[in-house]
Amino acid sequence: PGGLGCFETVRLTGFGFFGFGEADELVWLLLDRIFYYILPCLVGVLFFIQDTGSKINKAFEGLPMQLFRRVAHIFLTVFLWFSGVMIILVSTFPHLQEYNKAYGALYGYVVYFASQATNIIMGFLLIGLARGVNSRVKRAFWPTTIVLIMATLNTMWKDPSVKMSIFLLIVLASLWLSHKEFYREHFEYSWGSILFDGVSFVGIFVTYIIVGIYNTPNYQRMHHVPRAALFPTERVWLSGLIAIAIALVALGIVYWYMHNGKSSIFKVPFDEKRVTHVIDTYGGNEVSHLAYLRDKLLYFYTVDGEDKMFFMYQKKADRLIVMGEPVGDQQYRDAAVDDFMDVADKEGYSIVFYEIDEDLTMSLHEKGYDFFKFGEEGFVNLPSFSMEGKKRKSDRNLMSKFDRVGITFEELKPPFDESTLKELRSISEEWLDGQNESGFSLGFFDDYYLDQASIYVMRSAEGHILAFTTNMPTHSSISSIDLMRYGKNAPSGTMDVMFIHLLQHNAEAGFEDFNMGMAPLSNVGVSRFSFIEERIAHLIYEYGYRFYGFQGLRNYKEKYVNSWHAKYIAYRRRNSLIFTMLQITMVVNAKRATSKKDKRLLIVHSKN
């Protein structure tokens, strides 16, 4: 029976001779063609698409399917947010679709619920779920599925149409296709998202209040009010206001539910042995000693149960701000970075690397990071340092002056007794003069931290400490220092003399270089072709002396420095640099804990 048309004609005519009705026979013919031709053809086409699609996807290393899921995920996110906004708008302006053709046309592709109050509540929930879907949170999948199925059934029951049915099937298919995109354990709110959602929700609330004022009898008697903004009764508007309050509570519950997902990060008290093991076994760097401040979290990268590297970081909103280079066995650096990024991504965080060198910056750039030059770090070549020559004449005179009055340089070895710490603390408090200490990238006065390395002091002829600086071991050929503080009784030039003694002392100890530390924003944005952010940073460097001595710090270190090495901030592409810089500033300038029991370091284990 291959001849379409001929077969039907013969069958209708032939069965007519046997007394069968033509209408009944026509129905059987249609069923025959549907199940004998159309359905097998559709099944064949589906299998062909699946088989061919699998081959194409495999040939292109899974990229087509990944792209397909990404498109479905974006479509779903946009639809949820769009539907939420649209049904809230129609609940705020009941007759809007009658007066706005564009809105009326778009409203045909929106799900809706039983009543105005329900629409408002579900509209806010759709917006909240859109945020969870956009963040790829596991816990957002099933609530979104339930809400979309409820909305689909209600929409089709109230306004059944082929066009809307097809559209909602596409929405549900997009949800199913994008289900593998939901992999994050919990939801973390970024500052940008908070700002956007906050402005949106406040705008909705204020608009609804204004519409309520428009609907008061006194206002209507004195002003013309567009019919689009009129409510049937005052009770309807009031129920909508109550619905907004309920919606905000429900939204808070949704955000709490998505945020409190199962975490794969384990936190334990500070383990000095693990930190010391990595540093002693594989060496440190210019910031590794800052781990003993205990003001940062640590992430350990392990191989076969042995710690190979660790990262020092702090959390701020949805960012993990990493201090400097990872510490440990550098042959595992890229693997450790990838592992840390994977764990952070599953937890809903993005990583910011602060004060890193060019090599790591370029490696991160290949992993989807943008970067910003933060400044330069100065180094003194110790073997070539000399006090001879006309350039050092003033320094020699200053050294002679201090020798005459009996001021001496001395290295103190830990552990330190209470009287020494008390004297150092008194000098530190004089130097701070009531100001809070910075941290994170800098040391602060803490008994435990000071007890981890030697301290260099300048003593008066009577034996009193006038100034001190803490040694900062790097476990390499580079020496460095951290805290530098002097009391009110220290004569002018004390820190210059201390620097010279430090350079001479470390040269005699066999070190190759001395790290003078950062000169923030130095040589940033000096080209007219630099990024706009770097050009702004250059203006801050040039004219921000009232707030911070950028140029003075560079000029002071220039007296000794032989070479400058660039340092960068690396952050995820499409993340806001402004928010990133603000979060770094808040972490660095956070108020330091003063109680020993509050200074704990939480260590995060990788599972390799």
XYZ file of C-alpha atoms in Angstrom:
608
model
C 0.000 0.000 0.000
C 2.561 2.589 -1.092
C 0.520 4.775 -3.397
C -0.789 7.651 -1.329
C -4.228 8.617 -2.583
C -4.768 5.517 -4.772
C -4.876 3.216 -1.780
C -7.322 5.508 0.050
C -9.623 5.773 -3.000
C -9.773 2.012 -3.600
C -10.313 1.292 0.092
C -13.077 3.872 0.543
C -14.830 2.623 -2.613
C -14.371 -1.097 -1.913
C -15.493 -0.979 1.733
C -18.476 1.078 0.659
C -19.761 -2.040 -1.202
C -19.786 -3.914 2.085
C -21.896 -1.297 3.844
C -19.172 0.518 5.854
C -19.694 4.240 6.372
C -17.204 6.529 4.584
C -16.630 8.669 7.730
C -15.698 5.621 9.847
C -13.453 4.270 7.121
C -11.727 7.649 6.719
C -10.853 7.703 10.446
C -9.332 4.211 10.173
C -7.355 5.290 7.119
C -5.934 8.288 8.998
C -4.961 6.095 11.968
C -3.345 3.670 9.544
C -1.246 6.362 7.925
C -0.289 7.935 11.295
C 0.930 4.674 12.867
C 2.254 3.081 9.684
C 4.049 6.092 8.179
C 4.185 9.262 10.262
C 5.132 7.892 13.700
C 7.817 5.489 12.382
C 9.204 8.346 10.297
C 9.357 10.665 13.332
C 10.990 7.958 15.456
C 13.529 7.368 12.698
C 14.257 11.070 12.446
C 14.772 11.282 16.245
C 17.163 8.311 16.226
C 18.996 9.799 13.255
C 19.365 13.158 15.053
C 20.544 11.405 18.229
C 23.054 9.200 16.414
C 24.374 11.933 14.131
C 24.402 14.454 16.997
C 26.422 12.062 19.179
C 28.989 11.600 16.402
C 29.266 15.336 15.779
C 29.465 16.049 19.514
C 32.210 13.433 19.924
C 34.130 14.751 16.921
C 34.145 18.272 18.400
C 35.069 17.053 21.921
C 31.646 17.706 23.469
C 31.555 21.399 22.562
C 28.257 21.334 20.569
C 26.306 19.743 23.442
C 27.936 22.090 25.931
C 26.956 25.045 23.756
C 23.428 23.660 23.339
C 23.032 23.315 27.110
C 24.450 26.770 27.659
C 21.920 28.291 25.230
C 19.094 26.377 26.948
C 20.352 27.579 30.327
C 20.492 31.220 29.197
C 17.015 30.965 27.639
C 15.618 29.488 30.861
C 17.229 32.197 33.014
C 15.920 34.996 30.794
C 12.446 33.450 30.657
C 12.176 33.125 34.455
C 13.322 36.693 35.064
C 11.186 38.031 32.200
C 8.055 36.188 33.382
C 8.574 37.340 36.958
C 8.889 40.994 35.951
C 5.975 40.853 33.496
C 3.442 39.308 35.880
C 4.468 41.735 38.628
C 3.963 44.612 36.187
C 0.491 43.434 35.184
C -0.381 43.017 38.868
C 0.808 46.585 39.524
C -0.887 48.025 36.409
C -3.991 45.816 35.890
C -4.910 47.201 32.445
C -1.425 47.740 31.077
C -1.663 45.114 28.324
C -4.760 46.860 26.958
C -2.936 50.189 26.475
C 0.551 49.063 25.546
C 0.702 46.975 22.360
C 4.310 45.881 22.893
C 3.553 44.747 26.432
C 0.382 43.006 25.265
C 2.306 41.097 22.603
C 5.020 40.033 25.026
C 2.517 39.070 27.709
C 1.326 36.260 25.436
C 4.581 34.431 26.252
C 4.344 34.685 30.034
C 3.072 32.139 32.530
C 0.541 33.348 35.061
C -1.257 32.094 38.136
C -4.642 32.118 39.829
C -5.008 35.682 41.116
C -3.293 39.054 41.467
C -1.809 38.202 44.884
C -0.614 34.817 43.658
C 0.904 36.441 40.583
C 2.903 38.883 42.726
C 4.216 36.149 45.023
C 5.103 33.823 42.163
C 6.591 36.722 40.176
C 9.074 37.427 42.950
C 9.814 33.707 43.277
C 10.493 33.468 39.532
C 12.970 36.349 39.792
C 14.668 34.683 42.771
C 14.790 31.319 41.019
C 16.191 33.040 37.928
C 19.091 34.213 40.102
C 19.647 30.642 41.334
C 19.368 29.203 37.819
C 21.809 31.799 36.525
C 24.224 30.812 39.320
C 23.817 27.094 38.397
C 22.897 26.069 41.935
C 21.781 22.445 42.373
C 19.091 23.383 44.853
C 17.453 25.716 42.334
C 16.591 22.910 39.882
C 13.670 21.148 41.577
C 11.928 24.285 42.927
C 12.174 25.750 39.408
C 10.787 22.541 37.913
C 7.841 22.494 40.332
C 7.012 26.181 39.819
C 7.214 25.879 36.005
C 4.978 22.778 35.940
C 2.412 24.519 38.178
C 2.551 27.634 36.007
C 2.247 25.593 32.797
C -0.814 23.680 34.031
C -2.495 26.839 35.305
C -1.737 28.782 32.114
C -3.027 26.005 29.847
C -6.146 25.587 31.987
C -7.012 29.295 31.843
C -5.954 30.021 28.256
C -5.327 26.881 26.185
C -3.674 27.594 22.824
C -1.398 25.729 20.438
C 1.120 28.599 20.351
C 1.422 28.794 24.144
C 1.546 24.992 24.449
C 4.489 24.777 22.056
C 6.258 27.649 23.801
C 5.859 26.130 27.273
C 7.066 22.764 25.976
C 10.194 24.554 24.724
C 10.643 26.108 28.190
C 10.317 22.732 29.938
C 12.624 21.141 27.358
C 15.189 23.879 28.050
C 14.945 23.098 31.756
C 15.549 19.407 31.079
C 18.395 20.067 28.629
C 20.165 22.408 31.044
C 19.884 20.175 34.126
C 23.595 19.303 33.981
C 24.386 23.008 34.259
C 23.175 22.890 37.874
C 26.347 21.748 39.605
C 27.121 24.314 42.320
C 26.583 23.275 45.907
C 25.202 26.553 47.190
C 24.332 30.099 46.186
C 26.601 33.070 46.874
C 25.312 36.587 46.262
C 27.708 38.894 44.424
C 27.731 42.619 45.080
C 26.593 43.291 41.529
C 23.619 40.946 41.914
C 22.707 42.467 45.285
C 22.802 45.950 43.787
C 20.718 44.980 40.748
C 18.116 42.981 42.691
C 17.974 45.551 45.474
C 17.275 48.390 43.049
C 14.694 46.227 41.231
C 12.798 45.209 44.372
C 12.836 48.699 45.868
C 11.691 50.077 42.499
C 8.786 47.607 42.400
C 7.736 48.458 45.958
C 7.942 52.235 45.427
C 6.036 51.957 42.124
C 3.274 49.940 43.776
C 2.951 52.528 46.562
C 2.732 55.340 44.007
C 0.042 53.445 42.080
C -1.838 53.054 45.371
C -1.690 56.847 45.878
C -3.041 57.315 42.344
C -6.031 55.155 43.279
C -7.065 57.196 46.339
C -10.331 59.125 45.800
C -8.793 62.468 46.820
C -6.005 62.174 44.256
C -8.411 61.088 41.479
C -10.675 64.099 42.108
C -7.774 66.504 41.528
C -5.714 64.658 38.895
C -6.255 62.587 35.811
C -5.150 58.991 36.363
C -4.513 56.697 33.364
C -6.883 53.738 33.359
C -3.886 51.359 33.114
C -2.972 52.287 36.711
C -6.484 51.953 38.187
C -7.366 49.084 40.505
C -10.885 47.606 40.677
C -11.089 48.199 44.423
C -8.936 49.396 47.282
C -9.079 45.881 48.714
C -7.404 44.443 45.591
C -4.535 46.948 45.884
C -4.147 46.210 49.614
C -4.073 42.453 49.005
C -1.328 43.083 46.434
C 0.692 45.041 49.024
C 0.340 42.187 51.498
C 1.365 39.806 48.707
C 4.568 41.829 48.146
C 5.446 41.485 51.835
C 4.784 37.711 51.701
C 6.774 37.491 48.452
C 9.822 39.139 50.013
C 9.711 36.689 52.922
C 9.320 33.782 50.491
C 12.175 35.148 48.419
C 14.385 35.292 51.509
C 13.526 31.659 52.249
C 14.409 30.667 48.668
C 17.776 32.442 48.875
C 18.457 30.856 52.279
C 17.543 27.420 50.908
C 19.862 27.808 47.897
C 22.686 29.235 50.028
C 22.625 26.437 52.596
C 23.487 23.660 50.218
C 25.832 20.835 51.094
C 29.386 22.128 51.303
C 32.396 20.093 50.199
C 34.816 22.337 52.111
C 35.955 21.117 55.528
C 37.195 23.588 58.118
C 39.555 22.599 60.943
C 41.631 24.568 63.478
C 45.016 25.953 62.454
C 47.607 23.211 62.029
C 51.055 24.723 62.364
C 52.745 21.425 61.485
C 51.118 21.245 58.047
C 52.041 24.819 57.188
C 55.610 24.395 58.410
C 55.969 21.046 56.626
C 55.109 22.518 53.219
C 57.398 25.533 53.699
C 60.331 23.534 55.081
C 60.011 20.776 52.472
C 59.380 22.749 49.298
C 60.411 26.299 50.200
C 58.431 29.469 50.678
C 58.073 32.782 48.892
C 57.859 36.461 49.769
C 54.432 36.055 51.417
C 54.493 32.496 52.813
C 55.381 33.704 56.323
C 52.073 35.616 56.451
C 50.345 32.259 57.034
C 51.398 32.548 60.691
C 49.242 35.658 61.091
C 46.267 33.269 61.302
C 43.991 35.889 59.722
C 43.550 33.948 56.492
C 41.946 30.715 55.373
C 44.168 28.075 53.781
C 43.449 25.661 50.972
C 45.831 22.679 50.840
C 46.490 20.811 47.612
C 47.451 17.220 48.353
C 48.806 14.400 46.205
C 48.576 10.839 47.518
C 47.743 12.171 50.958
C 50.737 14.512 51.153
C 50.424 18.308 51.232
C 52.178 19.806 48.200
C 50.939 23.413 48.117
C 48.667 25.798 49.950
C 46.832 29.002 49.122
C 46.162 31.802 51.603
C 42.874 33.614 51.107
C 39.963 35.480 52.641
C 36.275 35.400 51.695
C 34.388 38.554 50.799
C 30.870 38.161 49.345
C 31.265 35.695 46.438
C 35.031 36.255 46.046
C 37.967 34.322 47.467
C 40.851 36.788 47.573
C 44.142 34.879 47.422
C 47.249 36.492 48.892
C 50.206 36.151 46.545
C 51.572 33.039 44.885
C 50.647 29.526 46.043
C 53.257 28.179 48.479
C 54.935 24.803 48.042
C 56.123 22.475 45.284
C 55.971 24.657 42.176
C 55.798 21.719 39.749
C 52.197 21.256 40.949
C 51.272 24.932 40.633
C 48.972 24.678 37.598
C 47.299 21.510 38.898
C 46.796 23.135 42.308
C 45.309 26.275 40.748
C 42.906 24.199 38.630
C 41.884 22.146 41.661
C 41.276 25.227 43.796
C 39.289 26.868 40.998
C 37.110 23.743 40.597
C 36.328 23.528 44.332
C 35.660 27.268 44.564
C 33.409 27.171 41.500
C 31.330 24.310 42.934
C 30.902 26.328 46.111
C 29.709 29.373 44.131
C 32.859 31.482 44.545
C 35.192 33.143 42.062
C 38.873 33.580 42.900
C 40.853 36.825 42.878
C 44.661 36.584 42.969
C 46.280 39.552 44.699
C 49.896 40.671 44.210
C 51.098 37.899 41.896
C 53.941 37.881 39.398
C 53.798 38.007 35.617
C 54.243 34.269 35.052
C 51.214 33.254 37.131
C 49.228 36.154 35.666
C 49.768 34.903 32.113
C 48.903 31.353 33.185
C 45.650 32.588 34.736
C 44.878 34.640 31.632
C 44.725 31.353 29.699
C 42.199 30.124 32.272
C 39.768 32.992 31.633
C 41.191 35.719 33.870
C 41.661 39.419 33.258
C 44.435 41.239 35.072
C 45.380 44.645 36.366
C 48.875 45.876 37.184
C 48.829 46.783 40.872
C 52.337 48.168 41.206
C 55.954 47.106 41.437
C 58.043 45.294 44.017
C 61.598 46.518 44.630
C 64.668 44.321 45.111
C 68.180 45.195 46.292
C 71.026 43.083 44.939
C 72.958 42.424 48.145
C 76.375 41.360 46.711
C 76.585 44.654 44.802
C 75.400 46.828 47.705
C 78.160 49.129 48.973
C 78.465 52.133 51.252
C 81.335 53.544 49.199
C 81.115 56.489 46.808
C 79.630 59.966 46.729
C 76.061 58.616 46.554
C 76.357 57.076 50.037
C 78.169 59.980 51.718
C 75.096 61.190 53.628
C 74.362 57.607 54.724
C 77.926 57.185 56.025
C 77.640 60.418 57.965
C 74.345 59.293 59.468
C 75.834 55.929 60.473
C 78.787 57.676 62.120
C 76.428 59.954 64.056
C 74.498 56.973 65.441
C 77.726 55.180 66.348
C 78.917 58.214 68.308
C 75.785 58.342 70.460
C 75.930 54.595 71.104
C 72.839 53.466 69.122
C 73.378 49.859 68.038
C 71.769 47.297 65.732
C 70.917 43.847 67.088
C 69.116 40.680 65.977
C 66.871 39.022 68.589
C 66.077 35.324 68.238
C 62.766 33.727 69.275
C 61.230 32.750 71.600
C 60.816 36.167 73.193
C 60.135 36.740 76.860
C 57.210 38.796 78.085
C 59.316 41.845 78.954
C 60.704 42.058 75.399
C 57.246 41.688 73.874
C 55.887 44.326 76.250
C 58.589 46.790 75.164
C 57.948 46.050 71.488
C 54.190 46.404 71.978
C 54.669 49.818 73.586
C 56.678 51.011 70.564
C 54.065 49.569 68.187
C 51.216 51.373 69.963
C 53.159 54.656 69.855
C 53.743 54.190 66.140
C 50.076 53.335 65.460
C 48.895 56.316 67.512
C 45.408 54.897 67.908
C 44.952 53.795 64.280
C 43.819 50.289 63.319
C 46.398 47.937 61.873
C 46.115 46.596 58.355
C 46.513 42.906 57.656
C 46.158 40.229 55.012
C 49.088 41.408 52.839
C 50.910 42.973 55.805
C 51.794 41.727 59.249
C 50.309 43.161 62.415
C 51.467 43.047 66.015
C 50.635 39.616 67.366
C 52.676 37.701 69.958
C 52.383 34.387 68.134
C 53.327 35.917 64.762
C 56.347 37.741 66.183
C 57.541 34.549 67.856
C 57.923 32.774 64.479
C 61.063 34.643 63.310
C 63.865 36.882 64.507
C 63.375 40.595 65.179
C 65.900 43.325 64.408
C 66.082 46.216 66.881
C 67.874 49.526 67.305
C 68.968 50.037 70.927
C 69.945 53.223 72.667
C 73.184 53.531 74.662
C 71.111 52.748 77.772
C 69.840 49.488 76.218
C 66.269 50.601 75.472
C 64.665 49.527 72.170
C 64.057 52.578 69.955
C 62.775 50.822 66.829
C 62.247 47.312 65.511
C 61.506 45.413 62.339
C 60.417 41.780 62.003
C 62.211 39.310 59.824
C 60.071 37.666 57.132
C 61.678 34.355 56.115
C 61.154 33.357 52.490
C 63.161 30.085 52.695
C 64.986 31.113 49.531
C 67.918 33.308 48.504
C 65.736 36.389 49.069
C 65.465 38.072 52.470
C 62.660 40.365 53.504
C 61.075 42.136 56.457
C 57.530 42.929 57.549
C 56.673 45.241 60.472
C 58.804 48.393 60.749
C 58.019 50.551 63.777
C 59.740 53.168 65.886
C 58.901 54.969 69.110
C 58.671 58.684 69.846
C 62.149 58.671 71.394
C 63.817 57.371 68.222
C 66.057 60.078 66.672
C 65.554 61.235 63.100
C 67.089 58.868 60.583
C 66.650 55.772 62.741
C 64.861 53.775 60.024
C 67.443 54.747 57.388
C 70.213 53.427 59.622
C 68.219 50.288 60.304
C 67.763 49.688 56.544
C 71.491 49.982 55.951
C 72.213 47.576 58.797
C 69.627 45.154 57.401
C 71.195 45.194 53.947
C 74.686 44.662 55.342
C 73.537 41.956 57.770
C 71.668 39.959 55.090
C 74.564 40.309 52.640
C 76.892 38.826 55.241
C 74.367 36.015 55.834
C 74.708 35.006 52.151
C 71.393 36.213 50.741
C 71.318 37.293 47.082
C 68.491 39.845 47.169
C 66.579 41.904 49.687
C 62.866 42.483 49.064
C 61.972 46.114 49.828
C 58.272 45.489 49.340
C 55.575 47.015 47.146
C 55.272 50.452 45.612
C 51.500 50.415 44.868
C 50.358 51.840 41.496
C 53.963 52.534 40.492
C 54.374 52.633 36.673
C 50.713 51.758 36.190
C 48.854 53.353 33.265
C 51.795 55.449 32.054
C 51.033 54.763 28.376
C 48.186 56.527 26.611
C 47.252 53.093 25.223
C 46.803 51.585 28.707
C 43.395 50.340 29.836
C 41.090 53.019 31.217
C 41.252 51.440 34.707
C 45.060 51.693 34.646
C 44.880 55.305 33.461
C 42.619 56.105 36.419
C 45.072 54.319 38.734
C 47.870 56.483 37.307
C 45.909 59.631 38.197
C 45.478 58.293 41.734
C 49.234 57.703 41.890
C 49.963 61.239 40.673
C 47.424 63.150 42.750
C 46.516 60.861 45.648
C 49.366 61.980 47.910
C 46.890 63.520 50.362
C 45.495 60.066 51.126
C 48.555 57.859 50.649
C 52.198 58.622 49.870
C 52.410 56.602 46.641
C 55.236 58.596 45.070
C 57.037 59.194 48.381
C 57.145 55.446 49.059
C 58.546 54.763 45.599
C 61.145 57.535 45.902
C 62.291 56.338 49.341
C 62.825 52.770 48.157
C 64.469 53.983 44.966
C 67.543 54.960 47.023
C 68.393 51.293 47.513
C 66.487 49.289 44.872
C 68.325 47.847 41.858
C 65.346 46.309 40.073
C 61.563 46.534 40.091
C 59.269 43.577 39.362
C 55.644 44.092 38.328
C 52.839 42.695 40.488
C 49.302 42.073 39.262
C 45.749 41.447 40.388
C 44.024 38.683 38.400
C 40.233 38.324 38.471
C 37.614 36.359 36.550
C 36.666 37.850 33.225
C 33.372 39.779 33.287
C 33.722 40.391 37.039
C 33.656 44.023 38.094
C 37.135 45.454 38.715
C 35.634 48.228 40.861
C 33.906 45.750 43.187
C 37.038 43.578 43.207
C 39.245 46.488 44.314
C 36.732 47.529 46.974
C 36.610 43.990 48.362
C 40.414 43.760 48.443
C 40.536 47.098 50.269
C 38.003 45.883 52.825
C 39.946 42.659 53.434
C 43.287 44.461 53.820
C 41.847 47.156 56.082
C 39.580 44.897 58.131
C 39.784 45.478 61.876
C 42.241 43.012 63.364
C 41.197 40.675 66.180
C 42.854 41.491 69.505
C 41.957 38.370 71.459
C 44.161 35.328 71.036
C 41.183 33.007 71.070
C 39.665 34.872 68.110
C 42.758 34.463 65.931
C 42.150 31.125 64.365
C 43.089 29.942 60.906
C 40.673 27.671 59.093
C 42.274 25.177 56.756
C 40.482 23.765 53.735
C 41.454 20.326 52.445
C 41.433 19.318 48.808
C 40.322 15.766 48.115
C 43.016 14.681 45.638
